[in-house]
Amino acid sequence: DVKVTQSSRYLVKRTGEKVFLECVQDMDHENMFWYRQDPGLGLRLIYFSYDVKMKEKGDIPEGYSVSREKKERFSLILESASTNQTSMYLCASRQGQGDEQYFGPGTRLTVT
Amino acid sequence: AQSVSQHNHHVILSEAASLELGCNYSYGGTVNLFWYVQYPGQHLQLLLKYFSGDPLVKGIKGFEAEFIKSKFSFNLRKPSVQWSDTAEYFCAVSENMNTGFQKLVFGTGTRLLVSP
């Protein structure tokens, strides 16, 4: 069974703080993704990585960066958290093009 | 760019009623199509997918979807819903980026509430 884990289910941070969200997958998948999920907006792609140390911007990358130093781990970084980044953050992984994406449980981030 | 429309944002049904959730996408050509489900408090999981072949796809838990290329649609159906089908349902369509990488574009989701 594929497992995608995220470091926190709930997180509360203050405006201006640097925030790290961690994601780990245990199936040796090549591709990893970070989405944010907001009511009425569905899932929007922030960043993705197709290989170790390789990353690409998604549809809404502003205010975020990512890091993939090891194949199994993909981190999302909020350099200076703002209230409009309050959201549910979902990590996903897949083996390759066209394959099913497996999702983690999500991190609900609140920025006050 | 690809866009995905799910016209029903909230659907309320009684148990045993039939379900059809609409999904339309904007860009033609070869696409891969998915329906994901998110049960309360759980992570997103795949219900079914279409890549090619028979346009009527069967998934888990009695769900099925029909790909109609001429209508750019991939509607989700279930003949008789159960209370346990209460969840949020997301349609997703593949999009090939300039780099050749294929990403998914998700719809805004449909919240289904099934009353016992």
mmCIF file of C-alpha atoms in Angstrom:
data_model
loop_
_atom_site.group_PDB
_atom_site.id
_atom_site.type_symbol
_atom_site.label_atom_id
_atom_site.label_comp_id
_atom_site.label_asym_id
_atom_site.label_seq_id
_atom_site.Cartn_x
_atom_site.Cartn_y
_atom_site.Cartn_z
ATOM 1 C CA ASP A 1 0.000 0.000 0.000
ATOM 2 C CA VAL A 2 1.329 3.394 -0.993
ATOM 3 C CA LYS A 3 1.679 5.741 1.884
ATOM 4 C CA VAL A 4 2.108 9.485 1.737
ATOM 5 C CA THR A 5 2.597 11.142 5.086
ATOM 6 C CA GLN A 6 2.641 14.785 6.026
ATOM 7 C CA SER A 7 4.437 16.107 9.075
ATOM 8 C CA SER A 8 1.487 17.871 10.711
ATOM 9 C CA ARG A 9 -2.303 17.637 10.455
ATOM 10 C CA TYR A 10 -2.809 21.071 11.967
ATOM 11 C CA LEU A 11 -0.462 24.019 12.174
ATOM 12 C CA VAL A 12 -0.912 27.560 13.465
ATOM 13 C CA LYS A 13 1.682 30.175 12.554
ATOM 14 C CA ARG A 14 2.015 33.919 12.821
ATOM 15 C CA THR A 15 2.257 36.326 9.915
ATOM 16 C CA GLY A 16 5.844 36.673 8.747
ATOM 17 C CA GLU A 17 7.035 33.326 10.100
ATOM 18 C CA LYS A 18 8.898 30.877 7.907
ATOM 19 C CA VAL A 19 6.895 27.671 7.624
ATOM 20 C CA PHE A 20 8.043 24.214 6.549
ATOM 21 C CA LEU A 21 5.595 21.530 5.471
ATOM 22 C CA GLU A 22 7.107 18.102 5.016
ATOM 23 C CA CYS A 23 5.890 15.231 2.886
ATOM 24 C CA VAL A 24 7.290 11.719 2.679
ATOM 25 C CA GLN A 25 6.265 8.880 0.350
ATOM 26 C CA ASP A 26 7.348 5.286 0.735
ATOM 27 C CA MET A 27 6.862 3.898 -2.794
ATOM 28 C CA ASP A 28 9.916 5.252 -4.581
ATOM 29 C CA HIS A 29 7.734 7.492 -6.731
ATOM 30 C CA GLU A 30 9.412 9.803 -9.219
ATOM 31 C CA ASN A 31 6.925 12.662 -9.152
ATOM 32 C CA MET A 32 5.713 14.640 -6.158
ATOM 33 C CA PHE A 33 3.254 17.504 -5.892
ATOM 34 C CA TRP A 34 2.054 20.194 -3.525
ATOM 35 C CA TYR A 35 -1.504 21.476 -3.802
ATOM 36 C CA ARG A 36 -3.618 23.798 -1.767
ATOM 37 C CA GLN A 37 -7.295 23.054 -1.300
ATOM 38 C CA ASP A 38 -9.738 25.871 -0.659
ATOM 39 C CA PRO A 39 -13.550 25.710 -0.504
ATOM 40 C CA GLY A 40 -15.077 26.453 -3.877
ATOM 41 C CA LEU A 41 -11.685 26.473 -5.603
ATOM 42 C CA GLY A 42 -10.823 22.788 -5.578
ATOM 43 C CA LEU A 43 -7.170 21.772 -5.698
ATOM 44 C CA ARG A 44 -4.622 24.122 -7.158
ATOM 45 C CA LEU A 45 -1.081 23.074 -7.979
ATOM 46 C CA ILE A 46 1.640 25.048 -6.199
ATOM 47 C CA TYR A 47 4.843 23.210 -7.181
ATOM 48 C CA PHE A 48 5.857 19.808 -8.406
ATOM 49 C CA SER A 49 9.029 17.790 -8.686
ATOM 50 C CA TYR A 50 9.727 15.180 -11.343
ATOM 51 C CA ASP A 51 13.026 13.986 -9.877
ATOM 52 C CA VAL A 52 15.402 14.605 -6.995
ATOM 53 C CA LYS A 53 16.530 18.246 -6.921
ATOM 54 C CA MET A 54 14.258 19.013 -9.894
ATOM 55 C CA LYS A 55 11.278 21.289 -9.336
ATOM 56 C CA GLU A 56 8.835 23.259 -11.420
ATOM 57 C CA LYS A 57 6.289 25.943 -10.671
ATOM 58 C CA GLY A 58 2.668 25.012 -10.775
ATOM 59 C CA ASP A 59 -0.270 27.343 -11.171
ATOM 60 C CA ILE A 60 0.066 29.355 -7.944
ATOM 61 C CA PRO A 61 3.748 29.349 -6.868
ATOM 62 C CA GLU A 62 3.906 32.923 -5.538
ATOM 63 C CA GLY A 63 4.936 33.043 -1.895
ATOM 64 C CA TYR A 64 6.109 29.427 -1.861
ATOM 65 C CA SER A 65 9.266 27.492 -2.549
ATOM 66 C CA VAL A 66 10.086 23.790 -2.422
ATOM 67 C CA SER A 67 12.954 21.454 -1.773
ATOM 68 C CA ARG A 68 13.564 17.862 -2.836
ATOM 69 C CA GLU A 69 16.935 16.668 -1.621
ATOM 70 C CA LYS A 70 15.902 13.022 -1.371
ATOM 71 C CA LYS A 71 13.553 11.064 -3.583
ATOM 72 C CA GLU A 72 11.088 10.257 -0.829
ATOM 73 C CA ARG A 73 10.819 13.729 0.681
ATOM 74 C CA PHE A 74 9.294 16.914 -0.744
ATOM 75 C CA SER A 75 9.122 20.045 1.374
ATOM 76 C CA LEU A 76 6.982 23.108 0.894
ATOM 77 C CA ILE A 77 8.320 26.344 2.322
ATOM 78 C CA LEU A 78 6.412 29.518 3.038
ATOM 79 C CA GLU A 79 9.201 32.087 3.262
ATOM 80 C CA SER A 80 7.072 34.657 5.089
ATOM 81 C CA ALA A 81 3.632 33.386 5.933
ATOM 82 C CA SER A 82 0.661 35.611 5.231
ATOM 83 C CA THR A 83 -2.994 35.290 6.210
ATOM 84 C CA ASN A 84 -4.008 34.531 2.622
ATOM 85 C CA GLN A 85 -1.945 31.353 2.861
ATOM 86 C CA THR A 86 -4.342 29.935 5.429
ATOM 87 C CA SER A 87 -5.474 26.765 3.690
ATOM 88 C CA MET A 88 -5.377 22.993 3.521
ATOM 89 C CA TYR A 89 -2.139 21.784 1.929
ATOM 90 C CA LEU A 90 -2.063 18.420 0.198
ATOM 91 C CA CYS A 91 0.972 16.478 -0.904
ATOM 92 C CA ALA A 92 0.752 13.801 -3.584
ATOM 93 C CA SER A 93 3.067 11.421 -5.383
ATOM 94 C CA ARG A 94 2.934 9.203 -8.462
ATOM 95 C CA GLN A 95 5.287 6.854 -10.223
ATOM 96 C CA GLY A 96 5.195 8.542 -13.617
ATOM 97 C CA GLN A 97 3.241 10.261 -16.361
ATOM 98 C CA GLY A 98 -0.415 9.308 -16.387
ATOM 99 C CA ASP A 99 -0.239 7.246 -13.226
ATOM 100 C CA GLU A 100 -2.608 7.653 -10.315
ATOM 101 C CA GLN A 101 -1.653 10.284 -7.776
ATOM 102 C CA TYR A 102 -1.620 9.206 -4.130
ATOM 103 C CA PHE A 103 -2.447 11.865 -1.613
ATOM 104 C CA GLY A 104 -1.403 12.522 1.948
ATOM 105 C CA PRO A 105 -3.883 13.394 4.704
ATOM 106 C CA GLY A 106 -3.272 17.128 4.387
ATOM 107 C CA THR A 107 -2.003 19.867 6.661
ATOM 108 C CA ARG A 108 -4.484 22.506 7.720
ATOM 109 C CA LEU A 109 -2.437 25.662 8.123
ATOM 110 C CA THR A 110 -3.782 28.738 9.856
ATOM 111 C CA VAL A 111 -1.793 31.954 9.649
ATOM 112 C CA THR A 112 -2.833 34.572 12.210
ATOM 113 C CA ALA B 1 -4.947 25.979 -20.601
ATOM 114 C CA GLN B 2 -7.186 23.161 -19.501
ATOM 115 C CA SER B 3 -10.093 23.973 -17.216
ATOM 116 C CA VAL B 4 -12.521 21.615 -15.516
ATOM 117 C CA SER B 5 -16.104 22.460 -14.580
ATOM 118 C CA GLN B 6 -18.179 20.692 -12.006
ATOM 119 C CA HIS B 7 -21.535 22.384 -12.205
ATOM 120 C CA ASN B 8 -23.081 20.942 -9.052
ATOM 121 C CA HIS B 9 -21.386 22.299 -5.973
ATOM 122 C CA HIS B 10 -23.723 20.699 -3.458
ATOM 123 C CA VAL B 11 -25.978 17.702 -3.978
ATOM 124 C CA ILE B 12 -28.351 16.248 -1.406
ATOM 125 C CA LEU B 13 -29.896 12.833 -2.001
ATOM 126 C CA SER B 14 -31.786 10.232 -0.051
ATOM 127 C CA GLU B 15 -30.413 6.730 0.243
ATOM 128 C CA ALA B 16 -31.167 4.533 -2.787
ATOM 129 C CA ALA B 17 -31.477 7.540 -5.091
ATOM 130 C CA SER B 18 -29.471 7.573 -8.290
ATOM 131 C CA LEU B 19 -26.509 9.889 -8.633
ATOM 132 C CA GLU B 20 -25.005 11.711 -11.567
ATOM 133 C CA LEU B 21 -22.286 14.321 -11.102
ATOM 134 C CA GLY B 22 -21.297 16.377 -14.083
ATOM 135 C CA CYS B 23 -17.745 17.091 -15.233
ATOM 136 C CA ASN B 24 -16.788 19.013 -18.347
ATOM 137 C CA TYR B 25 -13.364 20.030 -19.525
ATOM 138 C CA SER B 26 -12.313 22.681 -21.984
ATOM 139 C CA TYR B 27 -9.485 21.345 -24.108
ATOM 140 C CA GLY B 28 -9.830 18.512 -26.550
ATOM 141 C CA GLY B 29 -7.238 16.098 -27.779
ATOM 142 C CA THR B 30 -5.934 13.134 -25.845
ATOM 143 C CA VAL B 31 -6.707 13.391 -22.156
ATOM 144 C CA ASN B 32 -6.602 11.158 -19.122
ATOM 145 C CA LEU B 33 -9.597 11.542 -16.840
ATOM 146 C CA PHE B 34 -9.988 10.831 -13.142
ATOM 147 C CA TRP B 35 -12.539 10.993 -10.382
ATOM 148 C CA TYR B 36 -11.240 11.313 -6.837
ATOM 149 C CA VAL B 37 -13.256 11.159 -3.635
ATOM 150 C CA GLN B 38 -12.577 12.662 -0.217
ATOM 151 C CA TYR B 39 -14.591 11.127 2.622
ATOM 152 C CA PRO B 40 -14.970 13.237 5.765
ATOM 153 C CA GLY B 41 -11.666 13.371 7.614
ATOM 154 C CA GLN B 42 -9.891 11.193 5.075
ATOM 155 C CA HIS B 43 -7.399 11.781 2.310
ATOM 156 C CA LEU B 44 -8.263 11.995 -1.376
ATOM 157 C CA GLN B 45 -8.434 8.638 -3.069
ATOM 158 C CA LEU B 46 -9.003 7.467 -6.610
ATOM 159 C CA LEU B 47 -12.492 6.321 -7.572
ATOM 160 C CA LEU B 48 -11.842 5.565 -11.220
ATOM 161 C CA LYS B 49 -9.834 6.645 -14.241
ATOM 162 C CA TYR B 50 -10.068 6.639 -18.009
ATOM 163 C CA PHE B 51 -7.081 6.505 -20.331
ATOM 164 C CA SER B 52 -8.398 4.829 -23.483
ATOM 165 C CA GLY B 53 -10.690 2.072 -24.725
ATOM 166 C CA ASP B 54 -14.215 1.500 -23.472
ATOM 167 C CA PRO B 55 -15.626 4.934 -22.627
ATOM 168 C CA LEU B 56 -17.710 3.452 -19.819
ATOM 169 C CA VAL B 57 -15.383 2.998 -16.875
ATOM 170 C CA LYS B 58 -16.193 1.127 -13.706
ATOM 171 C CA GLY B 59 -14.582 2.061 -10.439
ATOM 172 C CA ILE B 60 -14.717 1.142 -6.802
ATOM 173 C CA LYS B 61 -17.841 1.045 -4.611
ATOM 174 C CA GLY B 62 -20.246 0.711 -7.550
ATOM 175 C CA PHE B 63 -19.311 3.978 -9.248
ATOM 176 C CA GLU B 64 -18.953 4.350 -12.978
ATOM 177 C CA ALA B 65 -18.221 7.184 -15.379
ATOM 178 C CA GLU B 66 -18.809 7.725 -19.064
ATOM 179 C CA PHE B 67 -16.393 9.572 -21.303
ATOM 180 C CA ILE B 68 -18.181 11.396 -24.124
ATOM 181 C CA LYS B 69 -15.499 12.942 -26.289
ATOM 182 C CA SER B 70 -17.873 15.029 -28.392
ATOM 183 C CA LYS B 71 -19.256 16.669 -25.256
ATOM 184 C CA PHE B 72 -15.927 17.001 -23.430
ATOM 185 C CA SER B 73 -17.618 15.290 -20.515
ATOM 186 C CA PHE B 74 -16.797 12.629 -17.953
ATOM 187 C CA ASN B 75 -19.851 12.301 -15.721
ATOM 188 C CA LEU B 76 -19.840 10.152 -12.606
ATOM 189 C CA ARG B 77 -22.800 7.880 -11.867
ATOM 190 C CA LYS B 78 -24.046 5.482 -9.248
ATOM 191 C CA PRO B 79 -27.430 3.735 -9.534
ATOM 192 C CA SER B 80 -28.186 3.692 -5.810
ATOM 193 C CA VAL B 81 -26.302 5.801 -3.273
ATOM 194 C CA GLN B 82 -25.667 4.901 0.350
ATOM 195 C CA TRP B 83 -25.172 7.083 3.395
ATOM 196 C CA SER B 84 -21.492 6.128 3.286
ATOM 197 C CA ASP B 85 -21.148 7.874 -0.101
ATOM 198 C CA THR B 86 -21.347 11.220 1.676
ATOM 199 C CA ALA B 87 -18.121 12.884 0.552
ATOM 200 C CA GLU B 88 -16.624 15.478 -1.740
ATOM 201 C CA TYR B 89 -15.989 14.376 -5.315
ATOM 202 C CA PHE B 90 -13.367 15.862 -7.607
ATOM 203 C CA CYS B 91 -13.016 15.451 -11.327
ATOM 204 C CA ALA B 92 -9.499 15.823 -12.744
ATOM 205 C CA VAL B 93 -8.201 16.026 -16.291
ATOM 206 C CA SER B 94 -4.643 15.716 -17.513
ATOM 207 C CA GLU B 95 -2.840 18.584 -19.185
ATOM 208 C CA ASN B 96 0.472 18.359 -21.008
ATOM 209 C CA MET B 97 2.791 21.228 -20.138
ATOM 210 C CA ASN B 98 5.302 22.764 -22.570
ATOM 211 C CA THR B 99 8.031 20.629 -21.011
ATOM 212 C CA GLY B 100 6.081 17.474 -21.783
ATOM 213 C CA PHE B 101 5.267 16.908 -18.133
ATOM 214 C CA GLN B 102 1.686 15.917 -17.521
ATOM 215 C CA LYS B 103 -0.116 17.526 -14.624
ATOM 216 C CA LEU B 104 -3.686 17.222 -13.390
ATOM 217 C CA VAL B 105 -6.224 20.025 -13.428
ATOM 218 C CA PHE B 106 -8.930 19.572 -10.811
ATOM 219 C CA GLY B 107 -12.501 20.775 -10.763
ATOM 220 C CA THR B 108 -13.866 22.722 -7.818
ATOM 221 C CA GLY B 109 -15.504 19.662 -6.320
ATOM 222 C CA THR B 110 -19.047 18.546 -5.535
ATOM 223 C CA ARG B 111 -20.148 17.945 -1.964
ATOM 224 C CA LEU B 112 -22.591 15.055 -1.784
ATOM 225 C CA LEU B 113 -24.750 14.558 1.279
ATOM 226 C CA VAL B 114 -26.753 11.351 1.451
ATOM 227 C CA SER B 115 -29.463 11.303 4.059
ATOM 228 C CA PRO B 116 -30.435 7.955 5.584
#
